[in-house]
PDB file of C-alpha atoms in Angstrom:
ATOM      1  CA  MET A   8     -10.308  -5.673   3.908  1.00 81.00           C
ATOM      2  CA  THR A   9      -9.809  -1.892   4.068  1.00 85.00           C
ATOM      3  CA  ALA A  10      -6.680  -2.202   5.965  1.00 87.00           C
ATOM      4  CA  TYR A  11      -5.307  -4.638   3.292  1.00 91.00           C
ATOM      5  CA  LEU A  12      -6.213  -1.968   0.540  1.00 91.00           C
ATOM      6  CA  PHE A  13      -4.609   0.670   2.645  1.00 92.00           C
ATOM      7  CA  TYR A  14      -1.454  -1.282   3.009  1.00 93.00           C
ATOM      8  CA  PHE A  15      -1.203  -2.209  -0.582  1.00 93.00           C
ATOM      9  CA  LEU A  16      -1.800   1.206  -1.698  1.00 93.00           C
ATOM     10  CA  SER A  17       0.743   2.665   0.686  1.00 93.00           C
ATOM     11  CA  PHE A  18       3.416   0.144  -0.656  1.00 94.00           C
ATOM     12  CA  VAL A  19       2.502   0.820  -4.354  1.00 94.00           C
ATOM     13  CA  ALA A  20       2.744   4.620  -3.525  1.00 94.00           C
ATOM     14  CA  ILE A  21       6.166   4.675  -1.648  1.00 94.00           C
ATOM     15  CA  PHE A  22       7.661   2.038  -3.992  1.00 94.00           C
ATOM     16  CA  SER A  23       6.971   3.758  -6.946  1.00 94.00           C
ATOM     17  CA  ALA A  24       7.853   7.179  -5.372  1.00 93.00           C
ATOM     18  CA  LEU A  25      11.167   5.971  -4.604  1.00 93.00           C
ATOM     19  CA  LEU A  26      11.344   4.806  -8.198  1.00 93.00           C
ATOM     20  CA  VAL A  27      10.767   8.377  -9.399  1.00 91.00           C
ATOM     21  CA  VAL A  28      13.871   9.407  -7.613  1.00 91.00           C
ATOM     22  CA  PHE A  29      16.250   6.578  -8.420  1.00 90.00           C
ATOM     23  CA  SER A  30      15.394   5.632 -12.068  1.00 89.00           C
ATOM     24  CA  LYS A  31      17.874   6.937 -14.566  1.00 85.00           C
ATOM     25  CA  ASN A  32      15.533   7.760 -17.407  1.00 87.00           C
ATOM     26  CA  PRO A  33      13.437  10.656 -17.082  1.00 88.00           C
ATOM     27  CA  VAL A  34      10.565   9.008 -18.892  1.00 89.00           C
ATOM     28  CA  TYR A  35      10.387   6.239 -16.500  1.00 90.00           C
ATOM     29  CA  SER A  36      10.494   8.654 -13.585  1.00 90.00           C
ATOM     30  CA  ILE A  37       7.376  10.446 -14.972  1.00 91.00           C
ATOM     31  CA  LEU A  38       5.544   7.000 -15.460  1.00 92.00           C
ATOM     32  CA  TYR A  39       6.177   5.722 -11.986  1.00 93.00           C
ATOM     33  CA  LEU A  40       4.933   9.486 -10.736  1.00 93.00           C
ATOM     34  CA  ILE A  41       1.872   8.275 -12.618  1.00 93.00           C
ATOM     35  CA  ILE A  42       1.423   5.223 -10.678  1.00 93.00           C
ATOM     36  CA  THR A  43       1.992   7.271  -7.545  1.00 94.00           C
ATOM     37  CA  PHE A  44      -0.668   9.553  -8.112  1.00 94.00           C
ATOM     38  CA  PHE A  45      -3.008   6.861  -9.008  1.00 94.00           C
ATOM     39  CA  ALA A  46      -2.347   5.150  -5.507  1.00 94.00           C
ATOM     40  CA  ILE A  47      -3.018   8.466  -3.924  1.00 94.00           C
ATOM     41  CA  ALA A  48      -6.383   8.679  -5.878  1.00 94.00           C
ATOM     42  CA  GLY A  49      -6.979   5.440  -4.297  1.00 94.00           C
ATOM     43  CA  HIS A  50      -6.241   6.574  -0.858  1.00 93.00           C
ATOM     44  CA  TYR A  51      -8.651   9.274  -1.764  1.00 92.00           C
ATOM     45  CA  VAL A  52     -11.382   6.850  -2.383  1.00 92.00           C
ATOM     46  CA  LEU A  53     -10.732   4.959   0.742  1.00 90.00           C
ATOM     47  CA  VAL A  54     -11.139   8.153   3.034  1.00 89.00           C
ATOM     48  CA  ASN A  55     -14.608   8.796   1.235  1.00 86.00           C
ATOM     49  CA  ALA A  56     -13.282  11.749  -0.765  1.00 87.00           C
ATOM     50  CA  GLN A  57     -14.912  10.549  -4.286  1.00 89.00           C
ATOM     51  CA  PHE A  58     -15.075  14.073  -5.740  1.00 90.00           C
ATOM     52  CA  LEU A  59     -11.292  14.610  -5.089  1.00 91.00           C
ATOM     53  CA  ALA A  60     -10.261  11.374  -6.290  1.00 92.00           C
ATOM     54  CA  ALA A  61     -11.780  12.097  -9.527  1.00 92.00           C
ATOM     55  CA  VAL A  62     -10.442  15.469  -9.723  1.00 91.00           C
ATOM     56  CA  HIS A  63      -7.038  14.169  -9.040  1.00 92.00           C
ATOM     57  CA  VAL A  64      -7.072  11.629 -11.657  1.00 93.00           C
ATOM     58  CA  ILE A  65      -8.258  14.064 -14.153  1.00 92.00           C
ATOM     59  CA  VAL A  66      -5.963  16.935 -13.135  1.00 90.00           C
ATOM     60  CA  TYR A  67      -2.730  15.093 -12.378  1.00 88.00           C
ATOM     61  CA  ALA A  68      -2.846  11.919 -14.535  1.00 84.00           C
ATOM     62  CA  GLY A  69      -4.756  13.720 -17.305  1.00 86.00           C
ATOM     63  CA  ALA A  70      -3.161  17.048 -17.532  1.00 87.00           C
ATOM     64  CA  ILE A  71      -0.004  17.422 -15.626  1.00 88.00           C
ATOM     65  CA  MET A  72       1.425  14.161 -16.485  1.00 88.00           C
ATOM     66  CA  VAL A  73       0.994  14.837 -20.212  1.00 89.00           C
ATOM     67  CA  LEU A  74       2.595  18.103 -19.979  1.00 89.00           C
ATOM     68  CA  PHE A  75       5.655  16.548 -18.129  1.00 89.00           C
ATOM     69  CA  LEU A  76       5.884  13.732 -20.904  1.00 89.00           C
ATOM     70  CA  TYR A  77       5.335  16.480 -23.621  1.00 88.00           C
ATOM     71  CA  VAL A  78       8.357  18.526 -22.528  1.00 88.00           C
ATOM     72  CA  ILE A  79      10.619  15.353 -22.008  1.00 87.00           C
ATOM     73  CA  MET A  80       9.773  14.379 -25.458  1.00 86.00           C
ATOM     74  CA  LEU A  81       9.956  17.833 -26.779  1.00 85.00           C
ATOM     75  CA  LEU A  82      13.551  18.399 -25.281  1.00 84.00           C
ATOM     76  CA  ASN A  83      14.665  14.726 -26.279  1.00 78.00           C
ATOM     77  CA  LEU A  84      15.766  13.860 -22.851  1.00 74.00           C
ATOM     78  CA  ASN A  85      14.885   9.997 -22.915  1.00 65.00           C
ATOM     79  CA  LYS A  86      18.634   9.114 -22.880  1.00 64.00           C
ATOM     80  CA  GLU A  87      20.296   7.451 -19.993  1.00 62.00           C
ATOM     81  CA  ASP A  88      23.628   9.697 -19.830  1.00 60.00           C
ATOM     82  CA  GLU A  89      22.120  12.589 -17.992  1.00 71.00           C
ATOM     83  CA  PRO A  90      24.396  14.395 -15.215  1.00 71.00           C
ATOM     84  CA  HIS A  91      24.683  13.025 -11.766  1.00 74.00           C
ATOM     85  CA  LYS A  92      25.554  14.595  -8.687  1.00 76.00           C
ATOM     86  CA  SER A  93      28.843  13.643  -6.832  1.00 83.00           C
ATOM     87  CA  TYR A  94      28.509  10.672  -4.162  1.00 85.00           C
ATOM     88  CA  LEU A  95      29.215  13.142  -1.490  1.00 88.00           C
ATOM     89  CA  ALA A  96      26.193  15.205  -2.380  1.00 86.00           C
ATOM     90  CA  LYS A  97      23.935  12.077  -2.908  1.00 88.00           C
ATOM     91  CA  ILE A  98      24.814  10.925   0.528  1.00 91.00           C
ATOM     92  CA  ALA A  99      24.286  14.413   2.096  1.00 91.00           C
ATOM     93  CA  ALA A 100      20.726  14.485   0.147  1.00 90.00           C
ATOM     94  CA  VAL A 101      19.745  11.058   1.780  1.00 91.00           C
ATOM     95  CA  ILE A 102      20.724  11.987   5.328  1.00 93.00           C
ATOM     96  CA  CYS A 103      18.962  15.445   4.818  1.00 92.00           C
ATOM     97  CA  ALA A 104      15.965  13.692   3.651  1.00 91.00           C
ATOM     98  CA  GLY A 105      16.175  11.226   6.538  1.00 91.00           C
ATOM     99  CA  ILE A 106      16.367  13.790   9.384  1.00 93.00           C
ATOM    100  CA  MET A 107      13.650  15.684   7.948  1.00 91.00           C
ATOM    101  CA  MET A 108      11.339  12.531   8.180  1.00 90.00           C
ATOM    102  CA  VAL A 109      12.452  11.929  11.788  1.00 90.00           C
ATOM    103  CA  VAL A 110      11.600  15.514  12.766  1.00 91.00           C
ATOM    104  CA  LEU A 111       8.234  15.338  10.850  1.00 88.00           C
ATOM    105  CA  VAL A 112       7.145  12.041  12.480  1.00 85.00           C
ATOM    106  CA  ALA A 113       8.499  13.237  16.057  1.00 86.00           C
ATOM    107  CA  SER A 114       6.264  16.347  15.603  1.00 85.00           C
ATOM    108  CA  LEU A 115       3.166  14.667  14.337  1.00 80.00           C
ATOM    109  CA  ARG A 116       3.149  11.386  16.280  1.00 75.00           C
ATOM    110  CA  GLY A 117       0.746  12.459  19.050  1.00 72.00           C
ATOM    111  CA  THR A 118      -2.104  13.225  17.147  1.00 69.00           C
ATOM    112  CA  MET A 119      -5.333  12.181  18.746  1.00 67.00           C
ATOM    113  CA  GLN A 120      -7.778  10.057  17.236  1.00 64.00           C
ATOM    114  CA  THR A 121     -11.114  11.625  17.253  1.00 63.00           C
ATOM    115  CA  ALA A 122     -14.502   9.575  17.160  1.00 60.00           C
ATOM    116  CA  THR A 123     -15.824   9.932  13.582  1.00 60.00           C
ATOM    117  CA  LYS A 124     -19.147   9.015  12.208  1.00 58.00           C
ATOM    118  CA  SER A 125     -18.216   6.300   9.728  1.00 55.00           C
ATOM    119  CA  GLY A 126     -19.267   6.570   6.312  1.00 58.00           C
ATOM    120  CA  SER A 127     -19.534  10.504   6.469  1.00 69.00           C
ATOM    121  CA  GLU A 128     -20.490  11.971   3.181  1.00 75.00           C
ATOM    122  CA  ILE A 129     -18.681  15.269   3.210  1.00 77.00           C
ATOM    123  CA  GLY A 130     -16.541  14.101   0.223  1.00 76.00           C
ATOM    124  CA  PHE A 131     -19.242  13.836  -2.199  1.00 84.00           C
ATOM    125  CA  VAL A 132     -19.859  16.240  -4.881  1.00 86.00           C
ATOM    126  CA  ASN A 133     -23.176  17.338  -3.367  1.00 86.00           C
ATOM    127  CA  ASN A 134     -21.620  18.506  -0.071  1.00 85.00           C
ATOM    128  CA  LEU A 135     -18.590  19.652  -1.547  1.00 87.00           C
ATOM    129  CA  GLY A 136     -20.215  21.730  -4.090  1.00 88.00           C
ATOM    130  CA  LYS A 137     -22.291  23.669  -1.786  1.00 89.00           C
ATOM    131  CA  VAL A 138     -19.390  24.564   0.416  1.00 88.00           C
ATOM    132  CA  LEU A 139     -17.360  25.542  -2.412  1.00 89.00           C
ATOM    133  CA  PHE A 140     -20.000  27.816  -3.961  1.00 90.00           C
ATOM    134  CA  ASN A 141     -21.564  29.390  -0.883  1.00 90.00           C
ATOM    135  CA  GLU A 142     -18.369  29.958   1.480  1.00 90.00           C
ATOM    136  CA  PHE A 143     -15.517  29.844  -1.028  1.00 91.00           C
ATOM    137  CA  LEU A 144     -17.012  31.525  -4.032  1.00 92.00           C
ATOM    138  CA  LEU A 145     -14.423  34.363  -4.131  1.00 93.00           C
ATOM    139  CA  PRO A 146     -11.448  32.188  -3.811  1.00 92.00           C
ATOM    140  CA  PHE A 147     -12.902  30.092  -6.631  1.00 92.00           C
ATOM    141  CA  GLU A 148     -13.323  32.890  -8.969  1.00 93.00           C
ATOM    142  CA  ILE A 149      -9.801  34.290  -7.940  1.00 94.00           C
ATOM    143  CA  SER A 150      -8.353  30.665  -8.725  1.00 93.00           C
ATOM    144  CA  SER A 151      -9.927  31.040 -12.310  1.00 93.00           C
ATOM    145  CA  ILE A 152      -8.229  34.599 -12.657  1.00 94.00           C
ATOM    146  CA  LEU A 153      -5.010  32.843 -11.509  1.00 94.00           C
ATOM    147  CA  LEU A 154      -5.275  30.021 -14.054  1.00 93.00           C
ATOM    148  CA  LEU A 155      -5.857  32.814 -17.080  1.00 94.00           C
ATOM    149  CA  ALA A 156      -2.806  34.884 -15.705  1.00 94.00           C
ATOM    150  CA  ALA A 157      -0.711  31.417 -15.812  1.00 93.00           C
ATOM    151  CA  MET A 158      -1.938  30.986 -19.377  1.00 92.00           C
ATOM    152  CA  VAL A 159      -1.096  34.188 -20.408  1.00 93.00           C
ATOM    153  CA  GLY A 160       2.283  34.258 -18.610  1.00 91.00           C
ATOM    154  CA  VAL A 161       3.213  30.784 -20.171  1.00 91.00           C
ATOM    155  CA  VAL A 162       2.324  32.415 -23.928  1.00 90.00           C
ATOM    156  CA  MET A 163       4.472  35.343 -23.095  1.00 88.00           C
ATOM    157  CA  VAL A 164       7.350  33.496 -21.804  1.00 86.00           C
ATOM    158  CA  GLY A 165       7.179  30.968 -24.831  1.00 81.00           C
ATOM    159  CA  LYS A 166       6.806  34.039 -27.220  1.00 80.00           C
ATOM    160  CA  ALA A 167       9.863  36.047 -25.544  1.00 61.00           C
ATOM    161  CA  ASP A 168      12.646  33.856 -27.196  1.00 56.00           C
ATOM    162  CA  HIS A 169      11.274  34.674 -30.785  1.00 55.00           C
ATOM    163  CA  THR A 170      11.346  38.332 -30.166  1.00 53.00           C
ATOM    164  CA  THR A 171      14.810  38.462 -28.792  1.00 53.00           C
ATOM    165  CA  GLN A 172      16.582  35.995 -30.980  1.00 53.00           C
ATOM    166  CA  PRO A 173      16.519  37.866 -34.134  1.00 53.00           C
ATOM    167  CA  GLN A 174      17.867  41.031 -32.395  1.00 50.00           C
ATOM    168  CA  ASP A 175      20.840  38.917 -31.011  1.00 50.00           C
ATOM    169  CA  LYS A 176      21.583  37.993 -34.627  1.00 46.00           C
ATOM    170  CA  LYS A 177      22.092  41.572 -35.676  1.00 42.00           C
TER     171      LYS A 177
ATOM    172  CA  MET B  28     -11.092   2.357  10.135  1.00 72.00           C
ATOM    173  CA  ILE B  29      -7.578   3.039   9.527  1.00 79.00           C
ATOM    174  CA  PRO B  30      -5.749   4.794  12.339  1.00 82.00           C
ATOM    175  CA  ILE B  31      -5.026   8.378  11.567  1.00 82.00           C
ATOM    176  CA  ASP B  32      -1.228   7.512  12.643  1.00 83.00           C
ATOM    177  CA  ASN B  33      -0.674   5.397   9.545  1.00 87.00           C
ATOM    178  CA  TYR B  34      -1.904   8.146   7.205  1.00 89.00           C
ATOM    179  CA  ILE B  35       0.755  10.612   8.887  1.00 88.00           C
ATOM    180  CA  TRP B  36       3.409   8.065   8.521  1.00 89.00           C
ATOM    181  CA  LEU B  37       2.278   7.565   4.735  1.00 91.00           C
ATOM    182  CA  SER B  38       2.544  11.359   3.919  1.00 91.00           C
ATOM    183  CA  THR B  39       5.463  11.895   5.810  1.00 92.00           C
ATOM    184  CA  VAL B  40       7.336   9.261   4.015  1.00 93.00           C
ATOM    185  CA  LEU B  41       6.040  10.553   0.798  1.00 93.00           C
ATOM    186  CA  PHE B  42       7.108  14.309   1.581  1.00 93.00           C
ATOM    187  CA  SER B  43      10.578  13.038   2.615  1.00 94.00           C
ATOM    188  CA  ILE B  44      10.750  11.244  -0.609  1.00 94.00           C
ATOM    189  CA  GLY B  45      10.115  14.299  -2.596  1.00 94.00           C
ATOM    190  CA  VAL B  46      12.503  16.356  -0.563  1.00 93.00           C
ATOM    191  CA  LEU B  47      15.111  13.714  -1.391  1.00 93.00           C
ATOM    192  CA  GLY B  48      14.434  13.788  -4.965  1.00 92.00           C
ATOM    193  CA  VAL B  49      15.051  17.524  -4.782  1.00 92.00           C
ATOM    194  CA  LEU B  50      18.294  17.347  -3.391  1.00 91.00           C
ATOM    195  CA  TYR B  51      19.261  14.081  -5.142  1.00 90.00           C
ATOM    196  CA  ARG B  52      18.703  14.901  -8.845  1.00 87.00           C
ATOM    197  CA  ARG B  53      20.224  17.240 -11.021  1.00 85.00           C
ATOM    198  CA  ASN B  54      17.500  17.036 -13.799  1.00 87.00           C
ATOM    199  CA  ALA B  55      15.105  19.900 -13.341  1.00 88.00           C
ATOM    200  CA  ILE B  56      12.101  18.140 -14.792  1.00 89.00           C
ATOM    201  CA  ILE B  57      12.430  15.504 -12.092  1.00 90.00           C
ATOM    202  CA  VAL B  58      12.914  17.932  -9.316  1.00 91.00           C
ATOM    203  CA  PHE B  59       9.451  19.325 -10.541  1.00 90.00           C
ATOM    204  CA  ALA B  60       8.138  15.953 -10.333  1.00 91.00           C
ATOM    205  CA  CYS B  61       9.374  15.823  -6.699  1.00 93.00           C
ATOM    206  CA  ILE B  62       7.810  18.911  -5.935  1.00 93.00           C
ATOM    207  CA  GLU B  63       4.575  17.545  -7.326  1.00 92.00           C
ATOM    208  CA  LEU B  64       4.964  14.553  -4.900  1.00 93.00           C
ATOM    209  CA  MET B  65       5.427  16.893  -1.841  1.00 93.00           C
ATOM    210  CA  LEU B  66       2.272  18.542  -2.834  1.00 94.00           C
ATOM    211  CA  ASN B  67       0.504  15.378  -3.079  1.00 93.00           C
ATOM    212  CA  ALA B  68       1.554  14.312   0.461  1.00 93.00           C
ATOM    213  CA  VAL B  69       0.411  17.310   2.122  1.00 94.00           C
ATOM    214  CA  ASN B  70      -2.998  16.998   0.107  1.00 94.00           C
ATOM    215  CA  LEU B  71      -3.472  13.581   1.280  1.00 93.00           C
ATOM    216  CA  LEU B  72      -3.055  14.482   5.016  1.00 92.00           C
ATOM    217  CA  LEU B  73      -5.415  17.479   4.503  1.00 92.00           C
ATOM    218  CA  VAL B  74      -8.272  15.159   2.976  1.00 92.00           C
ATOM    219  CA  VAL B  75      -7.467  12.656   5.828  1.00 90.00           C
ATOM    220  CA  PHE B  76      -7.961  15.307   8.588  1.00 89.00           C
ATOM    221  CA  SER B  77     -10.933  16.828   6.685  1.00 89.00           C
ATOM    222  CA  ASN B  78     -12.537  13.400   6.923  1.00 87.00           C
ATOM    223  CA  GLN B  79     -11.576  12.589  10.408  1.00 85.00           C
ATOM    224  CA  LEU B  80     -12.784  16.098  11.621  1.00 84.00           C
ATOM    225  CA  ASN B  81     -16.034  15.778   9.543  1.00 84.00           C
ATOM    226  CA  ASP B  82     -15.271  19.410   7.842  1.00 85.00           C
ATOM    227  CA  PRO B  83     -15.365  19.975   4.098  1.00 87.00           C
ATOM    228  CA  THR B  84     -12.932  23.084   4.387  1.00 89.00           C
ATOM    229  CA  GLY B  85      -9.846  20.786   4.186  1.00 89.00           C
ATOM    230  CA  GLN B  86     -11.126  19.121   1.087  1.00 90.00           C
ATOM    231  CA  VAL B  87     -11.900  22.607  -0.620  1.00 91.00           C
ATOM    232  CA  PHE B  88      -8.225  23.659   0.224  1.00 92.00           C
ATOM    233  CA  VAL B  89      -7.067  20.535  -1.580  1.00 92.00           C
ATOM    234  CA  PHE B  90      -8.979  21.591  -4.743  1.00 92.00           C
ATOM    235  CA  PHE B  91      -7.419  25.058  -4.531  1.00 93.00           C
ATOM    236  CA  ILE B  92      -3.874  23.410  -4.023  1.00 93.00           C
ATOM    237  CA  MET B  93      -4.592  21.426  -7.201  1.00 92.00           C
ATOM    238  CA  ALA B  94      -5.599  24.515  -9.301  1.00 92.00           C
ATOM    239  CA  VAL B  95      -2.260  26.347  -8.128  1.00 92.00           C
ATOM    240  CA  ALA B  96      -0.093  23.211  -8.817  1.00 91.00           C
ATOM    241  CA  ALA B  97      -1.320  23.129 -12.274  1.00 90.00           C
ATOM    242  CA  ALA B  98      -0.767  26.803 -12.968  1.00 92.00           C
ATOM    243  CA  GLU B  99       2.630  26.462 -11.262  1.00 92.00           C
ATOM    244  CA  VAL B 100       3.535  23.398 -13.565  1.00 91.00           C
ATOM    245  CA  ALA B 101       2.692  24.994 -16.703  1.00 91.00           C
ATOM    246  CA  VAL B 102       4.705  28.122 -15.887  1.00 91.00           C
ATOM    247  CA  GLY B 103       7.579  26.180 -14.652  1.00 91.00           C
ATOM    248  CA  LEU B 104       7.996  24.059 -17.733  1.00 91.00           C
ATOM    249  CA  ALA B 105       7.602  26.779 -20.050  1.00 90.00           C
ATOM    250  CA  ILE B 106      10.552  28.671 -18.256  1.00 88.00           C
ATOM    251  CA  LEU B 107      12.340  25.165 -18.348  1.00 89.00           C
ATOM    252  CA  VAL B 108      11.828  25.033 -22.045  1.00 88.00           C
ATOM    253  CA  MET B 109      13.329  28.563 -22.570  1.00 87.00           C
ATOM    254  CA  ILE B 110      16.100  27.637 -20.409  1.00 86.00           C
ATOM    255  CA  TYR B 111      16.813  24.588 -22.421  1.00 86.00           C
ATOM    256  CA  ARG B 112      16.743  26.701 -25.654  1.00 85.00           C
ATOM    257  CA  LYS B 113      19.481  28.978 -23.993  1.00 82.00           C
ATOM    258  CA  THR B 114      21.729  26.492 -22.586  1.00 81.00           C
ATOM    259  CA  LYS B 115      21.027  23.292 -24.174  1.00 80.00           C
ATOM    260  CA  SER B 116      20.588  21.225 -20.947  1.00 80.00           C
ATOM    261  CA  VAL B 117      18.345  20.935 -18.013  1.00 81.00           C
ATOM    262  CA  ASP B 118      21.036  20.459 -15.458  1.00 82.00           C
ATOM    263  CA  ILE B 119      20.263  22.716 -12.499  1.00 82.00           C
ATOM    264  CA  ASP B 120      23.857  23.052 -11.470  1.00 78.00           C
ATOM    265  CA  ILE B 121      24.556  24.994 -14.666  1.00 79.00           C
ATOM    266  CA  LEU B 122      22.003  27.734 -13.409  1.00 77.00           C
ATOM    267  CA  ASN B 123      24.093  29.571 -11.160  1.00 77.00           C
ATOM    268  CA  GLN B 124      24.554  32.510 -13.424  1.00 74.00           C
ATOM    269  CA  LEU B 125      22.642  34.769 -10.936  1.00 72.00           C
ATOM    270  CA  LYS B 126      25.476  34.375  -8.449  1.00 68.00           C
ATOM    271  CA  GLY B 127      27.154  37.575  -7.578  1.00 58.00           C
TER     272      GLY B 127
END
């Protein structure tokens, strides 16, 4: 049962990831990306990481994807006539990605399977919260500063155009 | 229990699809989406190894990677909107003005 679920989720993830790259309409690309993220969240549940699955759905499907779709609709990019690379560049991209996959598989293939206790509970909120707030308290606080800095930076970048544009017109 | 080789294959394929998307497309937003795909492939492998080795550190790392990815996407998309206001396109091949 778990194996069938794994193969189904893997198929969904890889198929929709390919559609992200190859679909012409940017809106469809982002929607396929949401499907990929849900499949990956299913994989997280499958390896007993319930907390990360919930965080993944909230952060990616809830926040980042809304941001992507919002920007695409703000820029009015939902049209099919977007620029494409030449066929030579496309073939070179496919070959480069294929060679990269071969190298990665060859380097990671011989990983040993360690004996694990089945049904381990390290991915639950209880255990993960204890680790996060004891061992990793300082990085946790620093990541909050990072998010604040990103927020301030986004506001600054967004405002810069308004301050420079009137000067250009003079 | 699914062998760890399968997960290595899955995340390698997902990562390579992300690389393919970055090289294949000219739309900067799709390039961003493919970078997210690569981050997620790495996250999946970190979670799987954390589960295999019974060590929660990997899952905490994934948590931090998600925070950094959220910040990165916010800043990147803001820059992209500014570039669109300047050049009226999101084509990354136009953005070669820093070339000497």
